XYZ file of C-alpha atoms in Angstrom:
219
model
C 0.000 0.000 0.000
C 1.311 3.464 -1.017
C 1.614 5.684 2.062
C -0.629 8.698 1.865
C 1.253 11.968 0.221
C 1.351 15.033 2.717
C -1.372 17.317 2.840
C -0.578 20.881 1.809
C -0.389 21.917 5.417
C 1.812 19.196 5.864
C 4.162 20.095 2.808
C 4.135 23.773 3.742
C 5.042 23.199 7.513
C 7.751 20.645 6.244
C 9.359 23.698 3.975
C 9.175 25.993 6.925
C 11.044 23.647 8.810
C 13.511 23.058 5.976
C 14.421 26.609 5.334
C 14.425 27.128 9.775
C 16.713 24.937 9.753
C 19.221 26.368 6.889
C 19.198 29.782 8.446
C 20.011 28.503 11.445
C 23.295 26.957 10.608
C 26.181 29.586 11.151
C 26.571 32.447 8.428
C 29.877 33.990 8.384
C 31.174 37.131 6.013
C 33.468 35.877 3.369
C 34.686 39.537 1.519
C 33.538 42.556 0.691
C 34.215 43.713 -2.839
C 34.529 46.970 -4.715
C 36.104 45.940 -7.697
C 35.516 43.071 -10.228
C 38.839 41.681 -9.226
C 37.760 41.110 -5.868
C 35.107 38.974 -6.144
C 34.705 35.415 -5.116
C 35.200 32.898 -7.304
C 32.137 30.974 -7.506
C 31.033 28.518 -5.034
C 27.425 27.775 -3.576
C 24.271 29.093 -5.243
C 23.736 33.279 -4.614
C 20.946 35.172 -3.811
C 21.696 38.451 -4.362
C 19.998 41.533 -2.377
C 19.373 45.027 -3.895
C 17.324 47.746 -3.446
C 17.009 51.801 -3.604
C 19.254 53.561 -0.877
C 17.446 52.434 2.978
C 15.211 50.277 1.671
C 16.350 47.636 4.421
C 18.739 44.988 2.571
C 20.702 44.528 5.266
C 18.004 44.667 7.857
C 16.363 41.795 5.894
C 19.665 39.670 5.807
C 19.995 39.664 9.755
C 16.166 39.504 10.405
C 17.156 36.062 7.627
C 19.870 34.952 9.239
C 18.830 35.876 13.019
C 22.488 37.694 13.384
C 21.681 41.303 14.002
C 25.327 42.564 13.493
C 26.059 40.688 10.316
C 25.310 42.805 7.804
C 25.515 46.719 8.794
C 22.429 48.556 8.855
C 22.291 52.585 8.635
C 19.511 55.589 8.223
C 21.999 57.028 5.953
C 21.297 56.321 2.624
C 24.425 54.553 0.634
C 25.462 53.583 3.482
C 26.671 49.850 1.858
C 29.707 50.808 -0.949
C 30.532 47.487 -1.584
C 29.422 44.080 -2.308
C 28.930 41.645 0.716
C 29.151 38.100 0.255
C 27.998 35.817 3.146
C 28.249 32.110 3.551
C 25.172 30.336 4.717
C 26.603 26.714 6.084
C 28.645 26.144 2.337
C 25.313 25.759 1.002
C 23.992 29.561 0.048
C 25.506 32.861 -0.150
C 23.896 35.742 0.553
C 24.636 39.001 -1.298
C 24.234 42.600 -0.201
C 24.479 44.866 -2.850
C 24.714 48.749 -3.014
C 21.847 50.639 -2.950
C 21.042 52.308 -6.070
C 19.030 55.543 -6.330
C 20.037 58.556 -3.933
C 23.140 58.070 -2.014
C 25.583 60.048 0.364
C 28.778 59.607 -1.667
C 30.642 61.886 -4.445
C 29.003 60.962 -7.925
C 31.966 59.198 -9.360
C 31.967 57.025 -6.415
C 28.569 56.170 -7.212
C 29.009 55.914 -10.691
C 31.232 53.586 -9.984
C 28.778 51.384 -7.915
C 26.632 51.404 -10.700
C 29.087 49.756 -12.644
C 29.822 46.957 -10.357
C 26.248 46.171 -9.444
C 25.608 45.951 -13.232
C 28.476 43.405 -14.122
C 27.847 41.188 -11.193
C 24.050 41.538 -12.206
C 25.309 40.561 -15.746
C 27.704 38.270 -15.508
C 27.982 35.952 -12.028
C 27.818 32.185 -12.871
C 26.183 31.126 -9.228
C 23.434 34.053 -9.204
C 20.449 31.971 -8.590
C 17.723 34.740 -8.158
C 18.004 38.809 -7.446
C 15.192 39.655 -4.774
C 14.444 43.267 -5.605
C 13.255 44.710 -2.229
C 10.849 47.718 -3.043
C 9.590 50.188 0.213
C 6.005 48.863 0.961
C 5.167 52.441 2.145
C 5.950 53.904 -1.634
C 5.497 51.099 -3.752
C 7.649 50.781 -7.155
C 9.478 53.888 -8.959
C 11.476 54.687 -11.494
C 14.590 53.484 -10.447
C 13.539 50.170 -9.398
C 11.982 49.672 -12.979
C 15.142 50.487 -14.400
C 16.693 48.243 -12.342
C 14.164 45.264 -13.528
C 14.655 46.645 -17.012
C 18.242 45.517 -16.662
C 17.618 42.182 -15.048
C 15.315 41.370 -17.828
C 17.750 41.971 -20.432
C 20.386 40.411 -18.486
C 18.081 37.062 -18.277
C 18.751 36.959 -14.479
C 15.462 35.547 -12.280
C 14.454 38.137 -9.664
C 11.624 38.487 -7.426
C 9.829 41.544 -5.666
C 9.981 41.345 -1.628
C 8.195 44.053 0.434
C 10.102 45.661 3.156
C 8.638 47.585 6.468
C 5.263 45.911 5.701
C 4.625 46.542 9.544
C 4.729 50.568 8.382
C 0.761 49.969 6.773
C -2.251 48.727 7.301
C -3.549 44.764 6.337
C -5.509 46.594 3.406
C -3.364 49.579 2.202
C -0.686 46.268 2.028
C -3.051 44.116 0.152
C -3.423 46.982 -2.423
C 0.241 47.294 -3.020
C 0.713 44.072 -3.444
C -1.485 43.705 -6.024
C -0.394 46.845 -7.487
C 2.777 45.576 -7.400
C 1.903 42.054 -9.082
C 0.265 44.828 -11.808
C 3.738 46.313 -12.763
C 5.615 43.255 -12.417
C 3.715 41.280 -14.914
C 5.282 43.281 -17.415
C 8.696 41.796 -16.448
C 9.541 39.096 -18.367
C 12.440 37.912 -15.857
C 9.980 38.726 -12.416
C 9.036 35.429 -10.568
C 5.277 35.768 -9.882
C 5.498 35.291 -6.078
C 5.943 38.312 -3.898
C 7.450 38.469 -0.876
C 5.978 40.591 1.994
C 8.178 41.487 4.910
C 9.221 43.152 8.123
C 12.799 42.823 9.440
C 11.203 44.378 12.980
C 7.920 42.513 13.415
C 9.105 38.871 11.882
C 6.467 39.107 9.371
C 7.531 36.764 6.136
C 10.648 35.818 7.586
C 9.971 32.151 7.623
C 8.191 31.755 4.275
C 10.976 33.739 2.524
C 13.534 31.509 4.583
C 11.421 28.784 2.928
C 11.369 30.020 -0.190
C 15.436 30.813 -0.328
C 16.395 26.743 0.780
C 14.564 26.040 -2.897
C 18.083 27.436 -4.251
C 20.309 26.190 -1.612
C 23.168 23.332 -2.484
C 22.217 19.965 -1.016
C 23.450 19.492 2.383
């Protein structure tokens, strides 16, 4: 006799537990890099993190990883001029990327940012998925369509996550949301599912945790 399959609660508990269990295991920084020539070479699957200036990438990677100090966290805008890389057990690394959009640096600087954000984007071997994280409180703008614009061409999977979804009400959320589904559906590269999060509250953490183990090397 077969044994019965899982029921959906079942399944969905088990990959709760599954990606609990990966962001448990110790994540350590590996390098910082603000050139091409320093980074990596490839290893484990990446998930790569980017968002306008203060949109809370590196809140979200702590609130991930339950480390509160890994990854700096600032109210200054810019306040990330590098790429982060973060290993997650051998079996994920976690990338925090520059912000793009305002920041509190000289232009060349940022220019140069640009620059390296667009050929890792481009051109990184392990890049499993980009999760674009847009401000729940303002929704999508120009600069984060831009940014999608690029991914698309570039063929690299991303999806949309929602940050400081504590900051609004259940149905002013729900509405950007599906606003947000609205804009994306015109990105060919945009995974369907969006995220919805709060670094402060907990909200998402799990299912995103869940989610992010998908991609992960086996153990």
């Amino acid at each position: 006799m077969n044994e019965a399959e899982p029921s959906p609660d079942e399944d969905a508990a088990a990959r709760l537990e599954v990606g609990r269990r990966l962001f448990a295991a110790p994540c350590t920084f590996v390098r910082g890099a603000t050139k091409n020539a320093d980074l990596p070479p490839a290893g484990p699957p990446e998930v790569a993190f980017i968002g306008r200036s203060n949109v809370g990438k590196s809140s979200l990677i702590n609130a991930l990883t339950g480390h509160n100090g890994l990854a700096r966290t600032s109210v200054t805008p810019g306040r990330t001029q590098q790429i982060n890389f973060f290993d997650l057990a051998g079996r994920l690394t976690l990338v925090d990327l520059p912000g793009y959009g305002y920041a509190k640096a000289p232009k060349k600087l940022v220019e140069s940012w640009n620059g390296l954000i667009r050929n890792y984007l481009k051109g990184r071997a392990p890049l499993r998925r980009t999760l674009v994280l847009i401000d729940a409180r303002h929704g999508l703008k120009d600069s984060d369509h831009a940014m999608m614009d690029l991914l698309d061409k570039a063929a690299v999977n991303y999806q949309a996550v929602l940050t400081k979804a504590d900051k609004i009400g259940p149905t002013s959320l729900a509405t950007r949301l599906k606003d947000t589904a609205q804009q994306l559906a015109r990105h060919p590269a945009a995974h369907p599912e969006i995220a919805a999060t709060s670094a402060e509250k907990g909200t998402g953490i799990a299912e995103l945790r869940a989610t992010l183990a998908t991609l992960a090397s086996e153990a």
